[in-house]
Amino acid sequence: MLDKDDRLALFGYGIFETLRVDGPHIEVPRLHYERMSRGAEQLGLSMPGYEVWLAGLEENVQKDIPIAYSAFALRVTLSGGAGQEVPPRWLYHTRPLPYTERDYDEGIPITILSHPRNEYSPLVQLKSTNYMENILAKKEAEDKGAREGIWLNTKGNLAEGTMSNLFFIREGTLHTPSPACGCLSGTRRQMILECALTLGIPCVEGEFPLEFLEDAEEVFLTNALMGIMPVNQVDKRRLPLKNSVEESLRMRIGEFYQEIRYEYRV
């Protein structure tokens, strides 16, 4: 059990990663390890070597034999501990994936959140266990009938979703807010940018006002569990999904993404 004096219990001081497990295979573990290592350094916590860290994940995957042959989520948390008397602890938790085939076929609705993302906060580049801001923002989106909420930052530019990175296609070019806008650089965000580069698709990371999203041709979200999720509505504006690789840059990127995601297993 977690010690009552652990800073994770007292202050939400810790970091975590949520990985997709597909059958017995953990997806892109090294990308998650690299981000977790950056977060640990920022919080002054020690990380083991990659092979030791990965062995801990694999051990917990094997414990979930009943679900090991279908896709599920594996969360790994490093608590903040409390000095030498209370060392940091590793915690593991599994749960089903929250997305369905229908979501991918039809897309999901999103909404613009009422409160801004503070792009100057040191927390925006940290996968912190102090997640209350995200949870409250997610609830706001759901209360409005949406599946995900999108933050604007204090300058009024697009930032990210409560649990996802934002991409949109405008005039044949892929756009995504830069980390300076207040978005956490997701593992799948990194992979999508690599896909676009390999495929020769023009891509811009930058600062974009809301108007850029309002007239976008396609919109999609990414995170470790959803992969690439199409968006079918932004507030009241409906976005009919394009359903062929010839018409849709999202689908073209998605097709290549499915090929490369297994190349990151080690």
CSV table of C-alpha atoms in Angstrom, one decimal:
chain,number,residue,atom,x,y,z
A,1,MET,CA,0.0,0.0,0.0
A,2,LEU,CA,1.0,3.6,-0.5
A,3,ASP,CA,2.5,5.2,2.6
A,4,LYS,CA,0.3,7.8,4.2
A,5,ASP,CA,3.3,10.3,4.1
A,6,ASP,CA,4.0,9.7,0.4
A,7,ARG,CA,3.8,13.0,-1.5
A,8,LEU,CA,1.6,11.3,-4.0
A,9,ALA,CA,-1.1,10.8,-1.4
A,10,LEU,CA,-0.6,14.2,0.2
A,11,PHE,CA,0.0,16.5,-2.8
A,12,GLY,CA,-0.5,14.5,-6.0
A,13,TYR,CA,3.3,14.6,-6.4
A,14,GLY,CA,4.3,12.0,-8.9
A,15,ILE,CA,4.3,11.1,-12.6
A,16,PHE,CA,2.6,8.5,-14.7
A,17,GLU,CA,2.4,7.0,-18.2
A,18,THR,CA,-0.5,5.1,-19.7
A,19,LEU,CA,0.5,2.6,-22.3
A,20,ARG,CA,-1.6,0.6,-24.7
A,21,VAL,CA,-1.2,-3.2,-24.6
A,22,ASP,CA,-2.3,-5.0,-27.7
A,23,GLY,CA,-2.4,-8.7,-26.9
A,24,PRO,CA,0.9,-9.4,-25.2
A,25,HIS,CA,2.6,-6.5,-26.9
A,26,ILE,CA,3.3,-3.2,-25.1
A,27,GLU,CA,3.1,-0.4,-27.6
A,28,VAL,CA,6.0,2.1,-28.0
A,29,PRO,CA,7.4,1.6,-24.5
A,30,ARG,CA,10.7,3.4,-25.2
A,31,LEU,CA,8.8,6.6,-26.1
A,32,HIS,CA,6.9,6.4,-22.8
A,33,TYR,CA,10.1,5.7,-20.9
A,34,GLU,CA,11.9,8.7,-22.4
A,35,ARG,CA,9.1,11.1,-21.4
A,36,MET,CA,8.8,9.6,-18.0
A,37,SER,CA,12.5,10.0,-17.5
A,38,ARG,CA,12.3,13.7,-18.4
A,39,GLY,CA,9.4,14.1,-15.9
A,40,ALA,CA,11.4,12.2,-13.2
A,41,GLU,CA,14.3,14.5,-13.7
A,42,GLN,CA,12.1,17.5,-13.4
A,43,LEU,CA,10.7,16.3,-10.0
A,44,GLY,CA,14.0,15.1,-8.7
A,45,LEU,CA,13.1,11.4,-8.8
A,46,SER,CA,15.3,8.5,-9.8
A,47,MET,CA,14.5,6.2,-12.8
A,48,PRO,CA,15.8,2.7,-13.4
A,49,GLY,CA,17.4,1.8,-16.7
A,50,TYR,CA,15.1,1.1,-19.6
A,51,GLU,CA,15.3,-2.7,-19.4
A,52,VAL,CA,14.5,-2.8,-15.7
A,53,TRP,CA,11.6,-0.4,-16.2
A,54,LEU,CA,10.2,-2.5,-19.1
A,55,ALA,CA,10.6,-5.7,-17.2
A,56,GLY,CA,8.3,-4.2,-14.5
A,57,LEU,CA,5.7,-3.5,-17.2
A,58,GLU,CA,5.9,-6.9,-18.7
A,59,GLU,CA,5.6,-8.6,-15.4
A,60,ASN,CA,2.3,-6.8,-14.7
A,61,VAL,CA,1.0,-7.5,-18.2
A,62,GLN,CA,1.5,-11.3,-17.5
A,63,LYS,CA,-0.5,-11.0,-14.3
A,64,ASP,CA,-3.5,-9.9,-16.4
A,65,ILE,CA,-3.8,-13.2,-18.3
A,66,PRO,CA,-7.6,-12.9,-18.7
A,67,ILE,CA,-7.3,-9.7,-20.7
A,68,ALA,CA,-3.8,-10.2,-22.2
A,69,TYR,CA,-5.2,-11.3,-25.6
A,70,SER,CA,-7.1,-8.1,-26.2
A,71,ALA,CA,-6.1,-4.5,-26.1
A,72,PHE,CA,-6.2,-2.7,-22.8
A,73,ALA,CA,-4.6,0.2,-20.9
A,74,LEU,CA,-1.7,-0.2,-18.5
A,75,ARG,CA,-0.9,2.7,-16.3
A,76,VAL,CA,2.5,2.9,-14.5
A,77,THR,CA,2.9,5.5,-11.7
A,78,LEU,CA,6.0,6.7,-9.9
A,79,SER,CA,5.1,8.2,-6.5
A,80,GLY,CA,7.0,11.2,-5.1
A,81,GLY,CA,7.9,9.4,-1.8
A,82,ALA,CA,9.0,11.5,1.2
A,83,GLY,CA,12.7,11.6,1.5
A,84,GLN,CA,14.8,8.6,2.7
A,85,GLU,CA,12.2,7.3,5.1
A,86,VAL,CA,9.5,6.9,2.4
A,87,PRO,CA,11.1,5.9,-0.9
A,88,PRO,CA,9.1,6.4,-4.1
A,89,ARG,CA,6.9,3.5,-5.1
A,90,TRP,CA,5.9,2.0,-8.5
A,91,LEU,CA,2.2,1.4,-8.9
A,92,TYR,CA,0.5,-0.5,-11.8
A,93,HIS,CA,-3.1,-0.5,-12.9
A,94,THR,CA,-4.9,-2.0,-15.8
A,95,ARG,CA,-8.3,-1.1,-17.3
A,96,PRO,CA,-10.3,-1.6,-20.5
A,97,LEU,CA,-9.9,0.8,-23.4
A,98,PRO,CA,-12.6,3.4,-23.4
A,99,TYR,CA,-13.1,3.6,-27.2
A,100,THR,CA,-15.2,1.6,-29.6
A,101,GLU,CA,-15.1,0.7,-33.3
A,102,ARG,CA,-18.1,3.0,-33.7
A,103,ASP,CA,-16.1,5.9,-32.4
A,104,TYR,CA,-13.5,5.4,-35.1
A,105,ASP,CA,-16.1,4.8,-37.8
A,106,GLU,CA,-18.3,7.8,-36.9
A,107,GLY,CA,-15.9,10.2,-35.1
A,108,ILE,CA,-16.5,11.9,-31.8
A,109,PRO,CA,-17.7,15.5,-30.9
A,110,ILE,CA,-15.4,18.0,-29.2
A,111,THR,CA,-16.0,21.4,-27.6
A,112,ILE,CA,-14.0,24.4,-26.7
A,113,LEU,CA,-13.4,24.7,-23.0
A,114,SER,CA,-14.4,27.8,-21.0
A,115,HIS,CA,-11.2,28.2,-19.1
A,116,PRO,CA,-7.8,28.7,-20.6
A,117,ARG,CA,-4.7,26.5,-20.4
A,118,ASN,CA,-1.8,28.3,-18.8
A,119,GLU,CA,1.0,27.8,-21.3
A,120,TYR,CA,3.5,29.3,-18.8
A,121,SER,CA,2.9,26.7,-16.1
A,122,PRO,CA,5.7,24.2,-15.6
A,123,LEU,CA,3.0,21.5,-15.3
A,124,VAL,CA,2.0,21.6,-19.0
A,125,GLN,CA,5.1,19.7,-20.0
A,126,LEU,CA,4.9,17.2,-17.2
A,127,LYS,CA,2.7,14.0,-17.1
A,128,SER,CA,1.9,14.7,-13.5
A,129,THR,CA,-0.4,12.7,-11.2
A,130,ASN,CA,-1.8,16.1,-10.2
A,131,TYR,CA,-4.6,15.7,-12.8
A,132,MET,CA,-7.5,17.6,-11.3
A,133,GLU,CA,-7.5,20.4,-13.9
A,134,ASN,CA,-7.8,17.8,-16.7
A,135,ILE,CA,-10.6,15.9,-14.9
A,136,LEU,CA,-12.7,19.0,-14.3
A,137,ALA,CA,-12.2,20.1,-17.9
A,138,LYS,CA,-13.2,16.7,-19.1
A,139,LYS,CA,-16.3,16.8,-17.0
A,140,GLU,CA,-17.2,20.2,-18.5
A,141,ALA,CA,-16.9,18.8,-22.0
A,142,GLU,CA,-19.1,15.8,-21.2
A,143,ASP,CA,-21.7,18.0,-19.5
A,144,LYS,CA,-21.9,19.8,-22.8
A,145,GLY,CA,-22.5,16.6,-24.7
A,146,ALA,CA,-18.9,16.3,-26.1
A,147,ARG,CA,-16.4,13.5,-25.7
A,148,GLU,CA,-13.4,15.7,-25.4
A,149,GLY,CA,-12.7,19.4,-24.5
A,150,ILE,CA,-10.1,21.6,-26.2
A,151,TRP,CA,-8.2,24.2,-24.3
A,152,LEU,CA,-7.3,27.6,-25.7
A,153,ASN,CA,-4.3,29.2,-24.0
A,154,THR,CA,-4.0,32.6,-22.3
A,155,LYS,CA,-3.3,34.1,-25.7
A,156,GLY,CA,-6.5,32.6,-27.2
A,157,ASN,CA,-4.6,30.1,-29.3
A,158,LEU,CA,-5.3,26.4,-29.6
A,159,ALA,CA,-3.5,24.2,-27.1
A,160,GLU,CA,-4.6,20.6,-26.5
A,161,GLY,CA,-7.4,18.4,-25.3
A,162,THR,CA,-7.9,17.4,-21.7
A,163,MET,CA,-6.4,14.0,-22.5
A,164,SER,CA,-5.2,14.3,-26.1
A,165,ASN,CA,-3.2,16.2,-28.7
A,166,LEU,CA,-5.0,18.1,-31.4
A,167,PHE,CA,-4.4,17.9,-35.1
A,168,PHE,CA,-6.3,19.5,-38.0
A,169,ILE,CA,-5.9,19.7,-41.7
A,170,ARG,CA,-6.4,23.0,-43.5
A,171,GLU,CA,-5.7,23.8,-47.1
A,172,GLY,CA,-4.0,20.4,-47.5
A,173,THR,CA,-1.5,21.0,-44.6
A,174,LEU,CA,-1.4,19.2,-41.3
A,175,HIS,CA,-1.4,21.6,-38.3
A,176,THR,CA,-0.8,21.0,-34.6
A,177,PRO,CA,-0.2,23.4,-31.7
A,178,SER,CA,3.5,23.7,-30.7
A,179,PRO,CA,4.5,22.7,-27.2
A,180,ALA,CA,5.0,26.4,-26.5
A,181,CYS,CA,1.2,26.8,-26.7
A,182,GLY,CA,0.7,24.7,-23.6
A,183,CYS,CA,0.4,21.2,-24.9
A,184,LEU,CA,2.1,18.1,-23.6
A,185,SER,CA,4.1,16.4,-26.3
A,186,GLY,CA,2.4,13.0,-26.6
A,187,THR,CA,4.0,9.8,-27.8
A,188,ARG,CA,1.5,9.5,-30.6
A,189,ARG,CA,1.9,13.1,-31.5
A,190,GLN,CA,5.6,12.4,-32.1
A,191,MET,CA,4.7,9.5,-34.2
A,192,ILE,CA,2.1,11.4,-36.3
A,193,LEU,CA,4.7,14.1,-37.0
A,194,GLU,CA,7.1,11.4,-38.1
A,195,CYS,CA,4.4,9.8,-40.4
A,196,ALA,CA,3.7,13.2,-42.0
A,197,LEU,CA,7.4,13.8,-42.6
A,198,THR,CA,7.9,10.3,-44.2
A,199,LEU,CA,4.8,10.7,-46.4
A,200,GLY,CA,5.8,14.1,-47.6
A,201,ILE,CA,2.7,15.7,-46.1
A,202,PRO,CA,3.2,19.5,-45.3
A,203,CYS,CA,3.1,20.0,-41.5
A,204,VAL,CA,3.2,23.1,-39.4
A,205,GLU,CA,3.7,23.2,-35.6
A,206,GLY,CA,2.7,26.7,-34.5
A,207,GLU,CA,0.3,29.1,-32.8
A,208,PHE,CA,-3.1,29.0,-34.2
A,209,PRO,CA,-6.2,30.9,-33.3
A,210,LEU,CA,-9.6,29.2,-32.9
A,211,GLU,CA,-10.6,30.4,-36.4
A,212,PHE,CA,-8.1,27.9,-37.9
A,213,LEU,CA,-10.0,25.0,-36.3
A,214,GLU,CA,-13.4,26.4,-37.3
A,215,ASP,CA,-12.7,26.2,-41.0
A,216,ALA,CA,-10.5,23.0,-40.9
A,217,GLU,CA,-11.2,20.3,-43.5
A,218,GLU,CA,-10.4,17.5,-41.0
A,219,VAL,CA,-9.8,17.3,-37.3
A,220,PHE,CA,-8.5,14.5,-35.2
A,221,LEU,CA,-7.1,13.7,-31.8
A,222,THR,CA,-4.3,11.5,-30.6
A,223,ASN,CA,-3.2,9.8,-27.4
A,224,ALA,CA,-1.7,6.5,-26.4
A,225,LEU,CA,-5.0,4.7,-26.0
A,226,MET,CA,-7.0,6.1,-28.9
A,227,GLY,CA,-4.2,6.3,-31.5
A,228,ILE,CA,-5.9,8.5,-34.1
A,229,MET,CA,-9.5,9.5,-33.4
A,230,PRO,CA,-11.5,11.4,-36.0
A,231,VAL,CA,-13.6,14.4,-34.9
A,232,ASN,CA,-17.1,14.7,-36.4
A,233,GLN,CA,-18.2,17.9,-34.6
A,234,VAL,CA,-16.6,21.0,-33.1
A,235,ASP,CA,-19.2,22.7,-30.9
A,236,LYS,CA,-22.1,23.2,-33.3
A,237,ARG,CA,-20.2,22.8,-36.5
A,238,ARG,CA,-20.5,19.3,-38.0
A,239,LEU,CA,-17.6,17.7,-39.8
A,240,PRO,CA,-18.6,14.9,-42.2
A,241,LEU,CA,-15.8,12.3,-42.2
A,242,LYS,CA,-14.0,11.6,-45.4
A,243,ASN,CA,-13.9,7.9,-45.9
A,244,SER,CA,-11.1,7.1,-48.4
A,245,VAL,CA,-7.3,7.4,-48.4
A,246,GLU,CA,-7.6,9.4,-51.7
A,247,GLU,CA,-9.8,12.1,-50.0
A,248,SER,CA,-8.5,12.0,-46.4
A,249,LEU,CA,-5.1,13.0,-45.2
A,250,ARG,CA,-6.1,11.7,-41.8
A,251,MET,CA,-6.8,8.3,-43.2
A,252,ARG,CA,-3.5,8.3,-45.2
A,253,ILE,CA,-1.6,9.2,-42.1
A,254,GLY,CA,-3.5,6.6,-40.1
A,255,GLU,CA,-2.8,3.8,-42.6
A,256,PHE,CA,1.0,4.4,-42.3
A,257,TYR,CA,0.7,4.9,-38.5
A,258,GLN,CA,-0.7,1.4,-38.2
A,259,GLU,CA,2.3,0.0,-40.0
A,260,ILE,CA,5.0,1.8,-37.9
A,261,ARG,CA,3.5,1.5,-34.4
A,262,TYR,CA,4.8,-2.0,-34.0
A,263,GLU,CA,8.3,-0.9,-34.9
A,264,TYR,CA,8.6,0.9,-31.5
A,265,ARG,CA,8.1,-2.2,-29.3
A,266,VAL,CA,11.7,-2.1,-28.0
